[in-house]
Short mmCIF file of C-alpha atoms in Angstrom, two decimals:
data_model
loop_
_atom_site.label_atom_id
_atom_site.label_comp_id
_atom_site.label_asym_id
_atom_site.label_seq_id
_atom_site.Cartn_x
_atom_site.Cartn_y
_atom_site.Cartn_z
CA UNK A 1 0.01 0.01 0.01
CA UNK A 2 1.30 3.43 -0.92
CA UNK A 3 1.91 5.98 1.81
CA UNK A 4 -0.82 8.38 0.67
CA UNK A 5 -3.34 5.52 0.47
CA UNK A 6 -2.42 4.51 4.03
CA UNK A 7 -3.02 8.05 5.36
CA UNK A 8 -6.36 8.25 3.57
CA UNK A 9 -7.44 4.98 5.20
CA UNK A 10 -6.20 6.20 8.57
CA UNK A 11 -8.15 9.44 8.25
CA UNK A 12 -11.32 7.50 7.64
CA UNK A 13 -10.71 5.24 10.62
CA UNK A 14 -9.88 8.19 12.88
CA UNK A 15 -12.95 10.15 11.91
CA UNK A 16 -15.38 7.22 12.24
CA UNK A 17 -14.10 5.23 15.18
CA UNK A 18 -11.78 7.31 17.27
CA UNK A 19 -12.40 10.52 19.24
CA UNK A 20 -9.19 11.61 20.95
CA UNK A 21 -9.52 12.88 24.53
CA UNK A 22 -7.42 15.92 23.60
CA UNK A 23 -6.46 17.46 20.29
CA UNK A 24 -2.73 17.03 20.84
CA UNK A 25 -3.18 13.27 21.44
CA UNK A 26 -4.75 12.85 18.04
CA UNK A 27 -2.02 14.88 16.39
CA UNK A 28 0.66 12.87 18.16
CA UNK A 29 -0.91 9.61 16.99
CA UNK A 30 -1.07 10.89 13.42
CA UNK A 31 2.62 11.99 13.59
CA UNK A 32 3.63 8.57 14.88
CA UNK A 33 1.72 6.91 12.07
CA UNK A 34 3.30 9.17 9.42
CA UNK A 35 6.83 8.58 10.68
CA UNK A 36 6.64 4.81 11.51
CA UNK A 37 5.26 3.96 8.04
CA UNK A 38 8.70 4.79 6.62
CA UNK A 39 10.70 2.76 9.15
CA UNK A 40 12.32 -0.44 7.97
CA UNK A 41 15.13 -2.16 6.16
CA UNK A 42 16.44 -0.48 2.99
CA UNK A 43 18.89 -1.22 0.26
CA UNK A 44 20.97 1.74 -0.81
CA UNK A 45 22.79 1.62 -4.12
CA UNK A 46 25.20 4.28 -5.37
CA UNK A 47 27.29 4.70 -8.49
CA UNK A 48 29.92 7.17 -9.65
CA UNK A 49 29.10 9.04 -12.87
CA UNK A 50 31.17 7.98 -15.91
CA UNK A 51 33.12 5.47 -13.87
CA UNK A 52 32.68 1.80 -13.18
CA UNK A 53 32.31 2.25 -9.41
CA UNK A 54 29.11 1.19 -7.66
CA UNK A 55 28.06 -0.62 -4.53
CA UNK A 56 24.98 -1.72 -2.63
CA UNK A 57 24.45 -2.14 1.11
CA UNK A 58 21.64 -2.92 3.58
CA UNK A 59 20.73 -0.62 6.46
CA UNK A 60 17.78 0.04 8.77
CA UNK A 61 16.30 3.52 8.88
CA UNK A 62 14.15 5.16 11.55
CA UNK A 63 12.01 8.21 10.70
CA UNK A 64 10.76 10.39 13.58
CA UNK A 65 9.11 13.78 14.22
CA UNK A 66 10.47 16.37 16.66
CA UNK A 67 7.26 18.28 17.27
CA UNK A 68 3.54 18.08 16.61
CA UNK A 69 2.48 18.95 13.06
CA UNK A 70 6.07 18.93 11.77
CA UNK A 71 6.13 17.96 8.08
CA UNK A 72 9.87 17.14 8.18
CA UNK A 73 11.00 13.81 9.59
CA UNK A 74 14.45 13.22 10.99
CA UNK A 75 16.29 10.05 9.86
CA UNK A 76 18.69 7.85 11.84
CA UNK A 77 20.27 4.53 10.89
CA UNK A 78 21.83 1.37 12.23
CA UNK A 79 23.14 -1.78 10.66
CA UNK A 80 21.31 -4.95 9.65
CA UNK A 81 21.04 -8.08 11.81
CA UNK A 82 21.99 -6.39 15.04
CA UNK A 83 25.15 -4.70 13.67
CA UNK A 84 25.73 -1.16 15.02
CA UNK A 85 26.69 0.41 11.71
CA UNK A 86 25.70 -0.34 8.11
CA UNK A 87 28.61 -1.27 5.81
CA UNK A 88 29.42 -1.10 2.14
CA UNK A 89 32.54 -1.85 0.10
CA UNK A 90 34.37 1.15 1.48
CA UNK A 91 33.61 0.61 5.17
CA UNK A 92 31.15 1.21 7.97
CA UNK A 93 29.15 4.43 7.95
CA UNK A 94 26.34 6.36 9.67
CA UNK A 95 23.47 8.45 8.33
CA UNK A 96 23.80 11.99 9.79
CA UNK A 97 21.61 15.05 9.52
CA UNK A 98 18.96 13.03 7.76
CA UNK A 99 15.74 14.89 6.80
CA UNK A 100 12.68 13.87 4.82
CA UNK A 101 9.95 16.38 3.97
CA UNK A 102 6.54 14.76 3.76
CA UNK A 103 5.09 17.58 1.62
CA UNK A 104 7.78 17.88 -1.07
CA UNK A 105 8.94 14.23 -0.74
CA UNK A 106 12.56 15.50 -0.70
CA UNK A 107 15.26 13.75 1.30
CA UNK A 108 18.74 14.87 2.37
CA UNK A 109 21.35 13.15 4.53
CA UNK A 110 25.13 12.81 5.04
CA UNK A 111 26.69 9.40 4.61
CA UNK A 112 29.61 9.57 7.02
CA UNK A 113 32.20 6.83 7.04
CA UNK A 114 33.52 5.73 10.43
CA UNK A 115 37.33 5.59 10.85
CA UNK A 116 37.76 5.28 7.11
CA UNK A 117 39.53 7.61 4.68
CA UNK A 118 39.76 10.37 7.27
CA UNK A 119 36.08 9.94 8.14
CA UNK A 120 34.96 10.82 4.62
CA UNK A 121 31.39 12.18 4.28
CA UNK A 122 29.16 12.59 1.27
CA UNK A 123 26.01 14.66 0.87
CA UNK A 124 22.94 12.83 -0.54
CA UNK A 125 20.04 14.78 -2.04
CA UNK A 126 16.96 13.19 -3.60
CA UNK A 127 13.25 12.64 -3.72
CA UNK A 128 10.67 9.93 -3.16
CA UNK A 129 8.92 8.73 -6.28
CA UNK A 130 8.10 5.39 -7.98
CA UNK A 131 8.10 3.77 -4.49
CA UNK A 132 11.79 4.55 -3.91
CA UNK A 133 14.22 7.32 -3.03
CA UNK A 134 16.64 8.47 -5.74
CA UNK A 135 18.88 11.42 -6.43
CA UNK A 136 22.57 12.46 -6.41
CA UNK A 137 25.49 12.28 -3.97
CA UNK A 138 28.69 14.28 -3.68
CA UNK A 139 29.86 17.41 -1.89
CA UNK A 140 27.85 20.50 -1.06
CA UNK A 141 29.07 21.97 -4.34
CA UNK A 142 29.45 19.10 -6.79
CA UNK A 143 27.59 15.94 -7.71
CA UNK A 144 29.70 12.81 -8.14
CA UNK A 145 27.05 10.22 -8.90
CA UNK A 146 23.52 8.89 -8.40
CA UNK A 147 21.85 6.75 -5.75
CA UNK A 148 18.74 4.64 -5.42
CA UNK A 149 17.35 3.59 -2.02
CA UNK A 150 14.41 1.20 -1.72
CA UNK A 151 12.81 -1.03 0.86
CA UNK A 152 14.54 -4.39 1.02
CA UNK A 153 12.43 -7.11 -0.59
CA UNK A 154 12.19 -10.55 0.96
CA UNK A 155 12.01 -13.14 -1.80
CA UNK A 156 10.83 -16.54 -0.65
CA UNK A 157 11.96 -18.44 -3.75
CA UNK A 158 15.61 -19.29 -4.15
CA UNK A 159 15.24 -19.34 -7.92
CA UNK A 160 16.17 -16.19 -9.80
CA UNK A 161 13.84 -17.15 -12.68
CA UNK A 162 10.70 -15.08 -12.75
CA UNK A 163 9.40 -11.52 -12.79
CA UNK A 164 11.95 -8.72 -12.19
CA UNK A 165 11.39 -5.02 -11.64
CA UNK A 166 14.00 -2.32 -12.32
CA UNK A 167 14.85 1.37 -12.67
CA UNK A 168 17.57 3.08 -14.60
CA UNK A 169 19.06 6.60 -14.50
CA UNK A 170 20.34 8.79 -17.32
CA UNK A 171 23.75 10.07 -16.27
CA UNK A 172 23.28 13.49 -17.81
CA UNK A 173 19.90 14.09 -16.21
CA UNK A 174 19.73 13.46 -12.47
CA UNK A 175 15.88 13.64 -12.48
CA UNK A 176 15.37 11.27 -15.40
CA UNK A 177 14.54 7.76 -14.20
CA UNK A 178 12.67 5.05 -16.04
CA UNK A 179 10.93 1.83 -14.88
CA UNK A 180 11.12 -1.51 -16.62
CA UNK A 181 9.51 -4.93 -16.10
CA UNK A 182 11.05 -8.22 -17.18
CA UNK A 183 10.36 -11.93 -17.21
CA UNK A 184 13.82 -13.58 -16.93
CA UNK A 185 15.04 -17.13 -17.05
CA UNK A 186 18.32 -18.15 -15.37
CA UNK A 187 19.69 -21.44 -16.76
CA UNK A 188 22.97 -22.02 -14.87
CA UNK A 189 25.02 -18.99 -15.95
CA UNK A 190 22.85 -17.99 -18.97
CA UNK A 191 20.23 -15.23 -18.75
CA UNK A 192 17.39 -14.88 -21.26
CA UNK A 193 14.08 -13.12 -21.23
CA UNK A 194 11.95 -10.19 -22.36
CA UNK A 195 10.48 -7.04 -20.98
CA UNK A 196 9.07 -3.57 -21.59
CA UNK A 197 9.69 0.06 -20.57
CA UNK A 198 8.70 3.49 -21.84
CA UNK A 199 10.87 3.01 -24.93
CA UNK A 200 9.16 -0.21 -25.95
CA UNK A 201 9.51 -3.97 -25.84
CA UNK A 202 12.95 -5.60 -25.61
CA UNK A 203 14.75 -8.95 -25.36
CA UNK A 204 17.39 -9.86 -22.77
CA UNK A 205 20.44 -12.03 -23.46
CA UNK A 206 23.36 -12.31 -21.05
CA UNK A 207 25.33 -14.35 -18.52
CA UNK A 208 26.56 -14.48 -14.94
CA UNK A 209 30.35 -14.66 -14.85
CA UNK A 210 32.30 -16.90 -12.42
CA UNK A 211 33.31 -13.85 -10.29
CA UNK A 212 29.63 -12.85 -9.70
CA UNK A 213 29.57 -10.12 -12.38
CA UNK A 214 26.52 -9.93 -14.60
CA UNK A 215 26.43 -8.78 -18.22
CA UNK A 216 23.45 -8.67 -20.57
CA UNK A 217 22.26 -6.93 -23.73
CA UNK A 218 18.87 -5.16 -23.77
CA UNK A 219 17.73 -5.41 -27.38
CA UNK A 220 14.98 -3.22 -28.81
CA UNK A 221 13.78 -3.47 -32.43
CA UNK A 222 15.94 -0.56 -33.52
CA UNK A 223 18.84 -0.45 -31.05
CA UNK A 224 20.37 -2.06 -27.99
CA UNK A 225 22.13 -1.22 -24.71
CA UNK A 226 24.81 -3.08 -22.76
CA UNK A 227 24.25 -3.65 -19.04
CA UNK A 228 27.05 -4.71 -16.72
CA UNK A 229 27.07 -5.04 -12.93
CA UNK A 230 27.01 -7.24 -9.84
CA UNK A 231 24.52 -9.68 -8.37
CA UNK A 232 23.65 -9.17 -4.75
CA UNK A 233 21.22 -11.87 -3.53
CA UNK A 234 18.12 -11.27 -5.58
CA UNK A 235 19.23 -7.85 -6.86
CA UNK A 236 21.47 -6.75 -9.75
CA UNK A 237 22.99 -3.29 -9.99
CA UNK A 238 25.53 -1.53 -12.20
CA UNK A 239 25.84 0.71 -15.24
CA UNK A 240 24.50 0.66 -18.78
CA UNK A 241 25.66 2.13 -22.08
CA UNK A 242 27.33 1.17 -25.34
CA UNK A 243 30.69 -0.38 -26.24
CA UNK A 244 32.03 3.13 -27.06
CA UNK A 245 30.36 4.90 -24.12
CA UNK A 246 29.74 2.26 -21.39
CA UNK A 247 28.43 4.68 -18.72
CA UNK A 248 25.24 6.31 -19.98
CA UNK A 249 23.72 5.77 -16.52
CA UNK A 250 23.11 3.33 -13.69
CA UNK A 251 20.46 0.69 -13.02
CA UNK A 252 19.03 -1.38 -10.19
CA UNK A 253 16.73 -4.37 -10.67
CA UNK A 254 15.33 -6.97 -8.25
CA UNK A 255 13.37 -10.20 -8.26
CA UNK A 256 9.71 -9.60 -7.58
CA UNK A 257 8.42 -10.96 -4.23
#
């Protein structure tokens, strides 16, 4: 259920069945509902523009309000499975100064590495749309790449064959993101299938390499794109482009629940 749908249902329930003893109690309950809906386990994927550098990690986020009626939620994080800090290929990190505005659906936070590279920190700016957060990361003055952050999906089946969802960015336009749906078959290391996006229908042909890398070609009727990345459980992430220009953008795709 989408967040707006949840609030609409809650408003109906509150009006029909619940009369708060005091106005502030009702507001407090509404605030708790708004913030707790966003809590949970997330996958965050980032990539560096025009370079073959990307990574994906799992973290838990908590959204909370500081005062009644506040439309901006603060964000804190901790690691998965009882670990104090989330971790990616660079090292452990924390989410600092996290803010999410419920009205504009914009999100900002600092990804600060702990005891790594002089405690390096990167500024993340994005928005919530298409059931995920996406945007850019870098310094206060310059963007170095894109990121996608979505709720972690729990897939019961061990087989990778089936329906996959995905999104891809255009490197030259930080706001341009497109959705695609695929039906994929994994036969040992060979990947085949078909799908559709806003461009049209396409075929998929590729393979999983012994080192865990994944490469496939997305073939439309008039042109094709090369996709290359890594497999992480039931998710695949990386970059897409052509042989001449391999980094037109980044992508993230996952097996449907």
